[in-house]
Coordinates of C-alpha atoms in Angstrom, one line a residue:
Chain A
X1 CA 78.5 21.9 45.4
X2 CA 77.7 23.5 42.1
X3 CA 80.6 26.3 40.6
X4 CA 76.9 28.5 40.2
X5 CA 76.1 29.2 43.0
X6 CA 78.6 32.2 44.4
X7 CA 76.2 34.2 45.6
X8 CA 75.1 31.5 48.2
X9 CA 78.3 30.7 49.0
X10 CA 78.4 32.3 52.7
X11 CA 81.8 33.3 54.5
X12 CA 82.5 31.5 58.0
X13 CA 81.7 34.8 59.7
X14 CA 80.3 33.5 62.5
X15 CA 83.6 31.9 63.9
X16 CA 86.8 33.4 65.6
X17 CA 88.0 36.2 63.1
X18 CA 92.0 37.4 62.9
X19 CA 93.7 39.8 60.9
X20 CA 96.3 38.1 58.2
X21 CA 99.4 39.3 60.1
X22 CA 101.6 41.7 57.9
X23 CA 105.0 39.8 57.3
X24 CA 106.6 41.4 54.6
X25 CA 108.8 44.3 56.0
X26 CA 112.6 44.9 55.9
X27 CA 115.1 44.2 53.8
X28 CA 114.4 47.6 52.0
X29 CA 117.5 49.7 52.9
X30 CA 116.2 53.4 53.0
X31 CA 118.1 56.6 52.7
X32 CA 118.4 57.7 56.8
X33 CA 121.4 60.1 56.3
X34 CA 121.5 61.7 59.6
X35 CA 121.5 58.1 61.8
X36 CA 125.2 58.2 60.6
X37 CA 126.1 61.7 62.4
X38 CA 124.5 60.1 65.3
X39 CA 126.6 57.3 65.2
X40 CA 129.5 59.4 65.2
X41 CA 128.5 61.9 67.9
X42 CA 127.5 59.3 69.9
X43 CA 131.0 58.0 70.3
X44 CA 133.1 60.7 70.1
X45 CA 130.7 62.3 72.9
X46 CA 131.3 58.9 74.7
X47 CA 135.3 59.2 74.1
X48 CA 135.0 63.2 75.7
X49 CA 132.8 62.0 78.7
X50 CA 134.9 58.6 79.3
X51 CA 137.9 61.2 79.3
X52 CA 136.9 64.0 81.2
X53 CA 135.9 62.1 84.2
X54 CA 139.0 60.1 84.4
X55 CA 137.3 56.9 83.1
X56 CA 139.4 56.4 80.2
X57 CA 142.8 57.6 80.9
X58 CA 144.6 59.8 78.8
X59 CA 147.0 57.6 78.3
X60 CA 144.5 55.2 76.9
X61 CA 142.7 57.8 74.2
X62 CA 143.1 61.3 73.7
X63 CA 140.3 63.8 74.7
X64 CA 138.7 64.5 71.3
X65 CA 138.3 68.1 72.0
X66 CA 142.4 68.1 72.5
X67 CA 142.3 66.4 69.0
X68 CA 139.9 69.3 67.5
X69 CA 142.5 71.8 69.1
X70 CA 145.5 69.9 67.9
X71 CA 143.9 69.9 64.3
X72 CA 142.7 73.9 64.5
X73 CA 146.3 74.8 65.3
X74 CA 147.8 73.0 62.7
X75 CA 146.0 75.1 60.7
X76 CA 146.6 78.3 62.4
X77 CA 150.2 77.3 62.2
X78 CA 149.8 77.1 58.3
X79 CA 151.3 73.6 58.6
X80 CA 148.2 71.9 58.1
X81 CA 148.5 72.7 54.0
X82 CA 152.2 72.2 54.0
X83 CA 151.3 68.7 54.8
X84 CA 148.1 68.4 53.0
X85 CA 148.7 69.7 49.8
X86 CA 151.6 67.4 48.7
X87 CA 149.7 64.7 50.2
X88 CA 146.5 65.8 47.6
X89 CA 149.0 66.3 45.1
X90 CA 150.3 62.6 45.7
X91 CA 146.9 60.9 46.1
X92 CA 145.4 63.3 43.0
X93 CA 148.2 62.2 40.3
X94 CA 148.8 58.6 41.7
X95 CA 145.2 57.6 42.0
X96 CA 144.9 59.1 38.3
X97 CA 147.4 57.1 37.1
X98 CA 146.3 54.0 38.2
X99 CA 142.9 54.4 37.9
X100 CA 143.0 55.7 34.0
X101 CA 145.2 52.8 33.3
X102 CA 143.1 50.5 35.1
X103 CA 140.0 51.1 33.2
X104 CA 141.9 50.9 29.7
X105 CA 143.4 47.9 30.9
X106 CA 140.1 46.5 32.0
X107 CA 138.5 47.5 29.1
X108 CA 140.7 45.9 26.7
X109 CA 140.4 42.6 28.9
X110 CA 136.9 42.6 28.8
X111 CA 136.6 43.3 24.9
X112 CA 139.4 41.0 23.6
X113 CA 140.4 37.1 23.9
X114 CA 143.6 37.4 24.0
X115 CA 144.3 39.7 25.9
X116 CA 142.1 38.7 28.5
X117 CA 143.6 35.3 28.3
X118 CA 146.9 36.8 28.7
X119 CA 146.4 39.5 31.6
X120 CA 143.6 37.9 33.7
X121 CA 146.3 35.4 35.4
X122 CA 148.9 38.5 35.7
X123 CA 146.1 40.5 37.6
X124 CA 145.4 37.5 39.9
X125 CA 149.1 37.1 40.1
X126 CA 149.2 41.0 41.3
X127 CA 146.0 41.4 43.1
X128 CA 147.0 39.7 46.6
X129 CA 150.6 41.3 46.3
X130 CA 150.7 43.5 49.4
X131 CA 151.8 47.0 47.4
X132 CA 153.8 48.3 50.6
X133 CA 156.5 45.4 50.5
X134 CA 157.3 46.8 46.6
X135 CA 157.9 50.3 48.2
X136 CA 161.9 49.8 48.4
X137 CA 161.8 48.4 44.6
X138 CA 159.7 51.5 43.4
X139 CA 162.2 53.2 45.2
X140 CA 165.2 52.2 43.1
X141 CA 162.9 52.4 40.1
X142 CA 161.6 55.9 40.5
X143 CA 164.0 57.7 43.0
X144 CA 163.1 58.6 46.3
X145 CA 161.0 61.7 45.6
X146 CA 157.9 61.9 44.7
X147 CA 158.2 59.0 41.5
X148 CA 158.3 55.8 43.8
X149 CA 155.3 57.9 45.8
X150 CA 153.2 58.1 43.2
X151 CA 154.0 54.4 41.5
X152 CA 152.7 52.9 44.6
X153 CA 149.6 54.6 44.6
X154 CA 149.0 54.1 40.7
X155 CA 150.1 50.2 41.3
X156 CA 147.9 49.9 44.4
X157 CA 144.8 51.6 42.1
X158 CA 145.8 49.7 39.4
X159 CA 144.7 46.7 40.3
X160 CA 141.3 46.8 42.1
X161 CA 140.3 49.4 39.3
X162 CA 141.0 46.7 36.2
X163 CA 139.3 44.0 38.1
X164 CA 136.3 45.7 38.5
X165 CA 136.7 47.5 35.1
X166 CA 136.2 44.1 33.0
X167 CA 134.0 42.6 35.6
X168 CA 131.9 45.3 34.6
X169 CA 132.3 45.3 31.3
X170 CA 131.7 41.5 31.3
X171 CA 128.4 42.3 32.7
X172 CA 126.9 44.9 30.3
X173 CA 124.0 43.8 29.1
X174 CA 124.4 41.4 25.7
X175 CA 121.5 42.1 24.4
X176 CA 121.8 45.6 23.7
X177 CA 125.3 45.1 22.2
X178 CA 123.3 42.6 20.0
X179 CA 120.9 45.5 19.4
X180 CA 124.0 47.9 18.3
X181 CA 125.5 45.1 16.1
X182 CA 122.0 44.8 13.8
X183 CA 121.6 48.5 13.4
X184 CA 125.1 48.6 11.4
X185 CA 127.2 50.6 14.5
X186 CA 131.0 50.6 14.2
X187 CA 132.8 48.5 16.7
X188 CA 133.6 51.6 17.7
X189 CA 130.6 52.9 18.6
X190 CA 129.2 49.9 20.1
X191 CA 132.5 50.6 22.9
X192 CA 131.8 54.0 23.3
X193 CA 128.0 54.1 23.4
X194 CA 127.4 51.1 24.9
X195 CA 130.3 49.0 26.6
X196 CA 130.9 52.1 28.0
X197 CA 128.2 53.7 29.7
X198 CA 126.8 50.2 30.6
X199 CA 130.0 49.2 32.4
X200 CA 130.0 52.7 34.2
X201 CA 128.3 51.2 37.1
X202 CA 130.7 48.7 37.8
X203 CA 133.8 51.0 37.8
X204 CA 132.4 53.4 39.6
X205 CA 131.9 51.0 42.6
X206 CA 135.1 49.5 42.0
X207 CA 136.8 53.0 41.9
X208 CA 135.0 53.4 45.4
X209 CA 137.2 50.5 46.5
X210 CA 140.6 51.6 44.7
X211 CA 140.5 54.6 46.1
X212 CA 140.3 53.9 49.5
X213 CA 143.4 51.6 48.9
X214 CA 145.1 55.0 47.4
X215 CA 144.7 56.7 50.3
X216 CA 146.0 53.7 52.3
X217 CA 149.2 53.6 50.3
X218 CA 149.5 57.3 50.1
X219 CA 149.8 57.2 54.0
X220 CA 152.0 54.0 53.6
X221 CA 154.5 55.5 51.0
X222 CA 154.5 59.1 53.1
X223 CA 155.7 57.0 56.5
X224 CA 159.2 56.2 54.0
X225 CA 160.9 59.4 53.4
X226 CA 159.2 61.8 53.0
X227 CA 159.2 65.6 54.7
X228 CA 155.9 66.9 54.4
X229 CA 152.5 64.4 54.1
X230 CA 150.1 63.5 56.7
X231 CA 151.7 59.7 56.5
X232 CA 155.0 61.8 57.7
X233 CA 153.3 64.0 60.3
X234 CA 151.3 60.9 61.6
X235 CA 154.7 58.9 61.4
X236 CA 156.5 61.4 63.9
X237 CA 153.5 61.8 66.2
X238 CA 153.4 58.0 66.6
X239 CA 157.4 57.8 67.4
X240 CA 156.9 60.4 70.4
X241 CA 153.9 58.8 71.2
X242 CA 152.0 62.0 70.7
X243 CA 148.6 60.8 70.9
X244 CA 146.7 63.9 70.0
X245 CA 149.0 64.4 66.9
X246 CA 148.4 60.9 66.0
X247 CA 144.5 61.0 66.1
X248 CA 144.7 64.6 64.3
X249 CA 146.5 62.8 61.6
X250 CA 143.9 59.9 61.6
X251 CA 140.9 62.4 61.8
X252 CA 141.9 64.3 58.8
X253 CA 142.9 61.0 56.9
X254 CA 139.2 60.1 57.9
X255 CA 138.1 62.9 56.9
X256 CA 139.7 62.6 53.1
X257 CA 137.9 59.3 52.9
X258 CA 134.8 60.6 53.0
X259 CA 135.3 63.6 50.7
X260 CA 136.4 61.0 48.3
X261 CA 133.3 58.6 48.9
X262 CA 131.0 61.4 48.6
X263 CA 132.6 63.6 45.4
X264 CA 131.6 59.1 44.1
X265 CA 128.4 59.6 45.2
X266 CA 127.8 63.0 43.7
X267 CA 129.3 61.7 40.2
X268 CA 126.7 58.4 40.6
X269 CA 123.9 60.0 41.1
X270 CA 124.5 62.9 38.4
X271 CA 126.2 59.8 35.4
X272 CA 124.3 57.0 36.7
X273 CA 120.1 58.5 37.1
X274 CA 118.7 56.1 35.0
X275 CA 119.4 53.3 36.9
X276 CA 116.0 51.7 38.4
Chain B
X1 CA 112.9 44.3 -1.6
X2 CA 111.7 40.5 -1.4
X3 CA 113.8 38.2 1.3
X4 CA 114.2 34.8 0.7
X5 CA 115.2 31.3 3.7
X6 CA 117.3 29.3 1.3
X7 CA 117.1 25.7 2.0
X8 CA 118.5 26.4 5.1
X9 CA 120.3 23.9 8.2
X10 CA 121.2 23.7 11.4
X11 CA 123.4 22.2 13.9
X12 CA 124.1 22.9 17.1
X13 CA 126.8 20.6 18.1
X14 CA 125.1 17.3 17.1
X15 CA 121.3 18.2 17.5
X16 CA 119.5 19.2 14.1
X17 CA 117.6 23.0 15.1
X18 CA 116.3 23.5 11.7
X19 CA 115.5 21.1 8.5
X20 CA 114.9 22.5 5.4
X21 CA 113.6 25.7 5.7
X22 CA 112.7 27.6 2.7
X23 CA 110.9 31.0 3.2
X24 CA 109.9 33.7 1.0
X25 CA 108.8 37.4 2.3
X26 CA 107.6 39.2 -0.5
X27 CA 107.9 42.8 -0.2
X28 CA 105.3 45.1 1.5
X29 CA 103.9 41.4 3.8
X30 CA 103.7 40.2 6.9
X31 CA 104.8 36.6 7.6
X32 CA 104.7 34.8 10.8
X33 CA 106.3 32.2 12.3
X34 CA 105.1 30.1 14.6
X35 CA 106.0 26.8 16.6
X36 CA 106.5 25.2 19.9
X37 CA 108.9 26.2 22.2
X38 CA 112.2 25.5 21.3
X39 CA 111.8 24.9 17.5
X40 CA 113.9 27.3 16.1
X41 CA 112.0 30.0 15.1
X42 CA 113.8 32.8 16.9
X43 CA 117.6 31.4 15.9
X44 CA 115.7 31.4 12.4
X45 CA 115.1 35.4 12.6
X46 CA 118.3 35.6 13.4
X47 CA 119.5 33.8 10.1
X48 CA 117.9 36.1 8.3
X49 CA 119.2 39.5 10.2
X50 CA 123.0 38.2 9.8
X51 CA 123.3 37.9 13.5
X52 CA 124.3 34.3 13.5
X53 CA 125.3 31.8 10.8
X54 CA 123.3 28.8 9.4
X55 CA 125.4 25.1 8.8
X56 CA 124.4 25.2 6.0
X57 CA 121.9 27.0 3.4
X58 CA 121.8 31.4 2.6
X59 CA 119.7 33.9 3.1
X60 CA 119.3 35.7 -0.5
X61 CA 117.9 39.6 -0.9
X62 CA 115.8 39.9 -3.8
X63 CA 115.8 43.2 -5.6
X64 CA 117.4 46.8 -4.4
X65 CA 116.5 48.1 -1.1
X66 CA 114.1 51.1 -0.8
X67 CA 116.3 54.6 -1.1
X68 CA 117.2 55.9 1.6
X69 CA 117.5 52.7 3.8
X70 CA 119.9 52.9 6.1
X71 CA 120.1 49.3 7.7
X72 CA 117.9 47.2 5.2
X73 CA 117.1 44.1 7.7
X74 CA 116.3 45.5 11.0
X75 CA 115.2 43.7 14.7
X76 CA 112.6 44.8 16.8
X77 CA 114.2 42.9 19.9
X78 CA 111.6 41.2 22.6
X79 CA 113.4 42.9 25.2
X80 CA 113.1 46.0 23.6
X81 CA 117.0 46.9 23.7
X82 CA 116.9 50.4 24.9
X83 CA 120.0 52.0 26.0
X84 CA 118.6 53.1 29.7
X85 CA 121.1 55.8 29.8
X86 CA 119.8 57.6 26.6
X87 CA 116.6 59.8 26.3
X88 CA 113.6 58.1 24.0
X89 CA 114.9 60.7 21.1
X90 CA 118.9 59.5 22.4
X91 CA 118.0 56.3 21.9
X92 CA 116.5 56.5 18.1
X93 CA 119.5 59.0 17.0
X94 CA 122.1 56.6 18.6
X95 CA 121.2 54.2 15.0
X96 CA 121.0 57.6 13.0
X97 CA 124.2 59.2 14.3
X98 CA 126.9 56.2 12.6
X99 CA 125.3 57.2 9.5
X100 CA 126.7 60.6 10.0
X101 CA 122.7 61.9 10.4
X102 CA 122.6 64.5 13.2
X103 CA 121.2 67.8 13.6
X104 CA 118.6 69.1 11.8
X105 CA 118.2 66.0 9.6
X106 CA 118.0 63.6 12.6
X107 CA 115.5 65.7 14.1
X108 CA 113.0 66.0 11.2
X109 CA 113.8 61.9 11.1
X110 CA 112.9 61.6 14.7
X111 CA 110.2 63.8 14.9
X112 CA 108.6 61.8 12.4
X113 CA 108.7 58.2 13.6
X114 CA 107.8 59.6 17.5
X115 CA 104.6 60.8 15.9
X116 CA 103.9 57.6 14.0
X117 CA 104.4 56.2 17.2
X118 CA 102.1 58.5 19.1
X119 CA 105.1 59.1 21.2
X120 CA 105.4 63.3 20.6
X121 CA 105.4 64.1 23.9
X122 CA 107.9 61.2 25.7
X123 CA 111.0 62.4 23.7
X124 CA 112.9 63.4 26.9
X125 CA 111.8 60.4 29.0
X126 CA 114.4 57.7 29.6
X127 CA 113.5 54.6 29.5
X128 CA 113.0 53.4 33.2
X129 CA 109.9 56.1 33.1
X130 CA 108.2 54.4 30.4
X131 CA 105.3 51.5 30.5
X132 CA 106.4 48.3 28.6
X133 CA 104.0 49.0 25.8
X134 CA 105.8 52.4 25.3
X135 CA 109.2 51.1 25.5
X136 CA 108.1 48.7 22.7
X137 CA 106.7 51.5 20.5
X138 CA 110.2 53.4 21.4
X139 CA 111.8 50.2 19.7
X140 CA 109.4 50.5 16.8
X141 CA 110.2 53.7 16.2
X142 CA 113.7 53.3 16.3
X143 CA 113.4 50.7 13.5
X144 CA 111.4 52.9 11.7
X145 CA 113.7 55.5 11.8
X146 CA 116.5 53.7 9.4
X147 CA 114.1 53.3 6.9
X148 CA 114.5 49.4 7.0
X149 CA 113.9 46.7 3.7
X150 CA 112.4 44.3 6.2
X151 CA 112.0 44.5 9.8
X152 CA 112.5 41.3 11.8
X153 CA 110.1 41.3 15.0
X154 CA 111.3 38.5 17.8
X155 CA 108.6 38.2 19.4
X156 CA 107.9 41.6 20.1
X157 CA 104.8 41.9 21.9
X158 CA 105.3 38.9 24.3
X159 CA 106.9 40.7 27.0
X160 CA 103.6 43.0 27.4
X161 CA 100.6 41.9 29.1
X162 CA 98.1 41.4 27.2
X163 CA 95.3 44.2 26.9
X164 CA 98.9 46.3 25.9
X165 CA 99.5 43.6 23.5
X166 CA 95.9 44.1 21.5
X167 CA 96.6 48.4 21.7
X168 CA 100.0 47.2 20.3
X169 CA 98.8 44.9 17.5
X170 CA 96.4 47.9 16.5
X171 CA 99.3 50.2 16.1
X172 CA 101.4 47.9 13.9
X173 CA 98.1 47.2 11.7
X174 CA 97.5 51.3 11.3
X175 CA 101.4 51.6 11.2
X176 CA 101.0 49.0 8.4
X177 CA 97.8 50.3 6.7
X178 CA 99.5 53.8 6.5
X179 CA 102.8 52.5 4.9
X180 CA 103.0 49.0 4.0
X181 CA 106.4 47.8 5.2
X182 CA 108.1 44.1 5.2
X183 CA 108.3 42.0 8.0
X184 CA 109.4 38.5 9.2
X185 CA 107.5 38.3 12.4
X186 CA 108.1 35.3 15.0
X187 CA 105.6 34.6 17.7
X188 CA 104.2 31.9 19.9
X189 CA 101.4 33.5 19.9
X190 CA 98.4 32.1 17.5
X191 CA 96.0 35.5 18.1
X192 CA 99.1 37.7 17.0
X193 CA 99.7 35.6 14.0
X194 CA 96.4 35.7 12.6
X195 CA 96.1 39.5 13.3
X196 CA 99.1 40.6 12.0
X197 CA 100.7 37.9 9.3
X198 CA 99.5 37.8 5.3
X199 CA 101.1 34.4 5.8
X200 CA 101.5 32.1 8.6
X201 CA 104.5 29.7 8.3
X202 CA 103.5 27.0 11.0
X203 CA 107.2 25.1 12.2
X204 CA 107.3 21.8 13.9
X205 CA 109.1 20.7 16.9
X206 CA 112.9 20.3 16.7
X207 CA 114.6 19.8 14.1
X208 CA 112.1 22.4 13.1
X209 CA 110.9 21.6 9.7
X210 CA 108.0 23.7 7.4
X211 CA 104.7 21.8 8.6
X212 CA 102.4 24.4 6.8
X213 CA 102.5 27.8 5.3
X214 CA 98.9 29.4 5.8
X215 CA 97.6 32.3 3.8
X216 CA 95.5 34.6 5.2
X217 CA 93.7 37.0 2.6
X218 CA 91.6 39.3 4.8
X219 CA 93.2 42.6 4.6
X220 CA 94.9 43.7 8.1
X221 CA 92.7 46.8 8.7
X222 CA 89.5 44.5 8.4
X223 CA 91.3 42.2 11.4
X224 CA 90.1 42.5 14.6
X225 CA 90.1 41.5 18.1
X226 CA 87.7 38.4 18.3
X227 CA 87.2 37.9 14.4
X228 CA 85.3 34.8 13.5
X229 CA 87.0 34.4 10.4
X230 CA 90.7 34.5 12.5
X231 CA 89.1 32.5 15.0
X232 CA 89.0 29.4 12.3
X233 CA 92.3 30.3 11.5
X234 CA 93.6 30.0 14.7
X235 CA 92.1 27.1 15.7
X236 CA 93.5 25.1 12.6
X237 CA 96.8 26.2 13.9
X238 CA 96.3 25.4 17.1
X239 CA 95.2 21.6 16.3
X240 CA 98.9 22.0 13.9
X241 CA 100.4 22.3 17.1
X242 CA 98.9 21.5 20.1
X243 CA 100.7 18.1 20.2
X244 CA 104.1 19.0 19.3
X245 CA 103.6 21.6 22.1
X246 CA 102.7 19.7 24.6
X247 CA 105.6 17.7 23.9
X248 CA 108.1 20.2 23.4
X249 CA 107.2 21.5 27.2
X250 CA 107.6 17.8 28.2
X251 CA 111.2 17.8 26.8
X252 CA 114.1 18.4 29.4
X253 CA 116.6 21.0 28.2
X254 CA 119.9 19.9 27.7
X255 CA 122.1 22.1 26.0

């Protein structure tokens, strides 16, 4: 057959016709806030019913509207701040610590040889250390009070923040550092207006990570001597197997982690828009 | 300011990139390069811009740069290189501010070369909003902006498809036809060459070597798209190459 003669070429009308099936859908994660409430209401609603009619015993899980009561008279009682705030306080300057240091330290591992040839084996080395079993050595370092407290936190930051600091800043993209060198920037401004701000990504999601860790420890370095903390007040529900206490320590713990994840998730979306 | 390729080498490792090279780019002119893939021409731009080091050979600036250059030899990147955090104007006074231009100054500077650029009204856009032909012209603008000696274009339009790549090509030639400026331009492609380049320097596979330096005397405004005259042009180059291309797409990378 000639390539002319289009026109004459007729389609195969005639014979069985089916639609081309669609096949490319999914994998396209959407933004479906409110499933997540569900998911919570669902259980908790299936934890109230399960308890109420005898299914779950008490024994087994506290009623959650005992644990909403439990938590609502903690704060009547004005205890609910006694505990929280030096647990803040903890979480606020430990979590600073580490996390500030982190990214420096990252930094300067991701910019220079030798120090990145020098401190990239130490962070392995300190990475998989589980930060708890230190707590008696921070203690004779920094004292009992709130020192040793906030050491752990800033060590147990520390870590996940440099690793994902100069994984990040490993990442930023060469060519526009390139692009920074042949316009005649300063080294100086090359780190602050582009290392920077490219590698912002990266810490942030690591920072995501780190501080979920802090609030682990903070809970961790609370259950050894210390008065006042939700670690403490969980610590002495669980010894008089006060279940309701305990889950009212958990829920508010919970409840920390998410303010955390979303005060992230505000700072992304305002320092991070121009991401595609 | 003239720019001269001084005899210049290169190695990587043991493999010869580059044989030889001697280039002139006298002031206010265009020249190409061309050559197959892999010939050096793109490590050779970046001789020239001080970004990497030839074994063995210089490259020598002839005369003063213009006054009031602020980075006399100046990319304008394939990728177009634009900070996505920074604004279109963030982005062109990023390479003002080290010079300690801001306010006012920068403004006047950046209001000028976003209207040579016909980009006025985009100067609050950040990059992810913009078409690839207008993030180029954002790049072009920022060059413009420090006033360079010579700019050094790496193959600037060959990211863009290409009915954005003939708008493009007309820009540069009314950018060009309204103030000459200097250029080492690097491309694959033949149709840009003849468009845009007073000389054609045709390289030839690796180790790239000079195979032919072609002079083109129509003036750039008189250029257009589908020019019988070019057309010539471009076919002689393409019979320069179309060998060594063929085999240079044959080779196996091993580097």
């Amino acid at each position: 057959m000639s390539d002319t003669a289009f026109a004459n070429t007729p389609l195969a009308e005639e014979t069985r016709q089916s639609e081309v099936r669609f096949r490319g859908g999914g994998f396209a994660p959407r933004n479906r806030r409110w499933v997540g409430f569900v998911v919570f209401a669902v259980l908790i609603g299936l934890a109230e019913i399960g308890t109420r009619t005898g299914f779950i015993s008490n024994l087994t899980l506290p009623r959650p509207s005992d644990v909403l009561e439990t938590i609502v008279q903690l704060y009547q009682s004005g205890l609910l701040f006694k505990h929280l705030v030096p647990s803040l306080t903890r979480l606020v300057v430990g979590a600073a610590l580490g996390a500030s240091i982190g990214i420096s330290v990252g930094v300067m591992v991701g910019l220079f040889s030798y120090v990145r040839a020098g401190l990239v084996p130490l962070l392995a080395a300190l990475f998989p250390i589980p930060k708890i079993a230190l707590l008696p050595l921070f203690v004779i370092w920094f004292g009992i009070d709130e020192g040793s407290k906030y050491a752990l936190i800033a060590f147990g930051t520390f870590t996940p923040t440099a690793v994902a600091t100069y994984s990040a800043v490993d990442n930023v993209d060469r060519s526009l550092i390139r692009m920074g060198q042949s316009f005649g920037l300063s080294w100086f401004s090359i780190v602050r207006k582009i290392v920077l701000p490219g590698a912002m990504p990266g810490i942030l999601s690591g920072l995501r990570i780190s501080l979920a860790i802090a609030i682990i420890l903070l809970v961790a370095a609370e259950m050894l001597g210390a008065q006042y903390g939700i670690g403490a007040y969980i610590l002495e529900a669980g010894s008089l197997y006060d279940l309701e206490r305990l889950f009212a320590g958990v829920v508010i713990l919970s409840l920390l982690g998410v303010l955390v994840s979303t005060v992230i998730g505000i700072i992304e979306r305002r320092l991070l828009g121009w991401r595609t | 300011m003239d720019i001269r390729l001084d005899a210049i080498n290169h190695f990587y490792g043991k493999t010869e990139i580059l044989k030889d090279i001697t280039i002139d780019i006298p002031s206010g002119k265009i020249v190409c390069l061309v050559g197959p893939s892999g010939c050096g021409k793109s490590t050779l731009l970046r001789f020239a811009g001080g970004l990497e080091k030839p074994t063995s050979g210089r490259v020598l600036q002839l005369g003063e740069p213009p006054e009031g250059c602020l980075n006399t030899l100046t990319y304008v990147f394939q990728d177009f290189a634009l900070l996505p955090w920074r604004s279109v104007r963030g982005n062109i006074s990023l390479v003002l501010e080290d010079h300690g231009i801001r306010g006012t100054k920068a403004d006047a500077i950046i209001t000028d070369v976003l209207a040579r650029t016909r980009l006025t009204d985009f100067d609050k856009a950040l990059p992810k909003q913009l078409s690839g032909g207008m993030k180029q012209r954002v790049a072009i603008a920022r060059a413009l902006a420090v006033n360079p000696a010579v700019l050094l274009m790496d193959e600037p339009l060959s990211a863009l498809d290409s009915q954005t790549r003939e708008l493009l090509m007309d820009d540069l030639v009314t950018l060009w036809t309204r103030t000459p400026f200097t250029a080492l331009y690097v491309t694959h492609n033949l149709a840009e060459a003849v468009r845009l380049g007073h000389r054609v320097v045709v390289l030839s596979r690796r180790p790239g070597r000079i195979r032919e330096i072609v002079e083109i005397d129509k003036p750039l405004a008189e250029r257009g798209y589908a020019d019988a005259d070019l057309e010539i042009i471009q076919k002689h180059l393409w019979d320069l190459m179309r060998d060594e291309a063929r085999a240079a797409e044959e080779e196996l990378i091993d580097v």
